[in-house]
Amino acid sequence: MMYSAIAIGGKARSGKNALAERISSLVLDAGDWPVMLAFATPLREMVRAEGEYAPKHEGGRAAMIRLGDRERAKDPDVFVKLLRMEFDKVAVFGGIPLITDVRRRNEFDWCAAAGCYMVYVDAPLEVRVARM
């Protein structure tokens, strides 16, 4: 099944969310319903449940990486499967999915197979470091 959707990839702090917010605004202005989705959302919720999440803090990021690696060892597509459920709900109700955090090959492959328009955001290392 093909959807009208956009998937944004890039390294940490490259500007993916800023671009998604701008696209969301344009989609709203065009009269459509944008819905931002992220592969990391269920991961963030898992880390919070374990009491380790601290937004915008490297300790929180390390906890997310550790838990993500643990869950992917059980099922490499665990976060793809979780996002797909949300993606399908948005599509059924006529929304435009905007996936904000494509980083891994299996995420890219799934987004491409789902018919997403793929965007890669890049920023120089010094810019990304300054955003920390």
Coordinates of C-alpha atoms in Angstrom, one line a residue:
M1 CA 0.0 0.0 0.0
M2 CA 1.4 3.4 -0.9
Y3 CA 0.9 6.5 1.3
S4 CA 1.5 10.2 1.0
A5 CA 4.2 10.5 3.6
I6 CA 7.6 12.0 4.2
A7 CA 10.5 10.4 6.0
I8 CA 13.5 12.5 7.2
G9 CA 16.9 11.1 7.9
G10 CA 20.2 12.5 9.1
K11 CA 22.6 12.4 12.0
A12 CA 21.8 13.6 15.5
R13 CA 21.2 17.4 15.7
S14 CA 21.3 17.8 11.9
G15 CA 18.0 19.6 11.9
K16 CA 15.5 16.8 11.2
N17 CA 12.9 18.0 13.7
A18 CA 13.3 21.7 12.6
L19 CA 12.6 20.6 9.0
A20 CA 9.7 18.4 10.0
E21 CA 8.1 21.3 11.9
R22 CA 8.5 23.5 8.8
I23 CA 7.0 20.8 6.5
S24 CA 4.2 20.3 9.1
S25 CA 3.3 24.0 8.9
L26 CA 3.2 23.9 5.1
V27 CA 1.1 20.8 5.1
L28 CA -1.4 22.5 7.5
D29 CA -1.4 25.6 5.3
A30 CA -2.3 23.4 2.4
G31 CA -5.3 22.1 4.3
D32 CA -4.0 18.6 5.2
W33 CA -3.4 17.0 8.6
P34 CA 0.3 16.3 9.3
V35 CA 1.3 13.9 12.0
M36 CA 4.9 13.7 13.2
L37 CA 6.0 10.2 14.0
A38 CA 9.4 8.9 15.3
F39 CA 11.0 5.5 15.6
A40 CA 12.4 6.7 18.9
T41 CA 9.0 7.5 20.5
P42 CA 8.4 4.0 21.9
L43 CA 12.1 3.8 22.9
R44 CA 11.8 7.1 24.8
E45 CA 8.7 5.7 26.6
M46 CA 10.6 2.5 27.5
V47 CA 13.5 4.5 28.9
R48 CA 11.1 6.7 30.9
A49 CA 9.4 3.6 32.3
E50 CA 12.9 2.4 33.5
G51 CA 13.5 5.8 35.1
E52 CA 16.5 6.7 33.1
Y53 CA 15.2 9.4 30.7
A54 CA 16.5 12.9 30.9
P55 CA 15.7 15.0 27.9
K56 CA 18.5 16.9 26.2
H57 CA 21.0 15.2 28.5
E58 CA 23.7 12.8 27.3
G59 CA 22.8 10.4 30.1
G60 CA 19.3 10.1 28.7
R61 CA 20.7 9.6 25.2
A62 CA 23.1 6.9 26.4
A63 CA 20.2 5.1 28.1
M64 CA 18.2 5.2 24.9
I65 CA 21.1 3.8 22.9
R66 CA 21.6 1.0 25.5
L67 CA 17.9 0.1 25.6
G68 CA 17.5 0.4 21.8
D69 CA 20.4 -2.0 21.3
R70 CA 19.0 -4.5 23.8
E71 CA 15.6 -4.5 22.1
R72 CA 17.0 -4.7 18.6
A73 CA 19.1 -7.7 19.7
K74 CA 15.7 -9.5 20.3
D75 CA 14.1 -8.2 17.1
P76 CA 16.0 -5.9 14.7
D77 CA 12.7 -4.5 13.4
V78 CA 11.0 -3.9 16.7
F79 CA 10.9 -0.1 16.3
V80 CA 9.9 -0.4 12.7
K81 CA 7.0 -2.6 13.6
L82 CA 5.9 -0.2 16.4
L83 CA 6.1 2.9 14.1
R84 CA 4.2 1.0 11.3
M85 CA 1.2 0.6 13.6
E86 CA 1.1 4.4 14.2
F87 CA 1.8 5.1 10.5
D88 CA -1.1 2.9 9.4
K89 CA -3.5 4.6 11.9
V90 CA -2.5 8.1 10.6
A91 CA -3.0 6.9 7.0
V92 CA -6.4 5.4 7.7
F93 CA -7.6 8.6 9.1
G94 CA -6.3 10.7 6.2
G95 CA -3.3 12.2 7.9
I96 CA 0.1 12.9 6.3
P97 CA 2.8 11.0 8.2
L98 CA 6.0 12.9 8.8
I99 CA 8.7 10.5 10.1
T100 CA 11.3 12.6 11.8
D101 CA 14.2 10.3 12.7
V102 CA 15.2 7.8 10.0
R103 CA 18.7 6.7 11.0
R104 CA 19.1 2.9 10.4
R105 CA 19.1 1.0 7.2
N106 CA 16.0 -1.1 8.1
E107 CA 14.1 2.1 8.9
F108 CA 15.1 3.6 5.5
D109 CA 14.1 0.5 3.7
W110 CA 10.7 0.3 5.4
C111 CA 10.0 4.0 4.7
A112 CA 10.9 3.6 1.1
A113 CA 8.8 0.5 0.7
A114 CA 5.9 2.3 2.4
G115 CA 6.0 5.0 -0.3
C116 CA 7.5 7.8 1.8
Y117 CA 9.2 10.7 0.1
M118 CA 12.8 10.4 1.5
V119 CA 14.7 13.5 2.7
Y120 CA 18.2 13.5 4.1
V121 CA 19.3 16.5 6.3
D122 CA 23.0 17.2 6.7
A123 CA 24.8 19.8 8.8
P124 CA 28.5 20.3 9.4
L125 CA 29.9 18.6 12.6
E126 CA 30.6 22.0 14.2
V127 CA 27.0 23.0 13.8
R128 CA 25.7 19.8 15.2
V129 CA 28.1 20.1 18.2
A130 CA 27.0 23.6 18.8
R131 CA 23.3 22.4 19.1
M132 CA 24.2 20.1 22.0

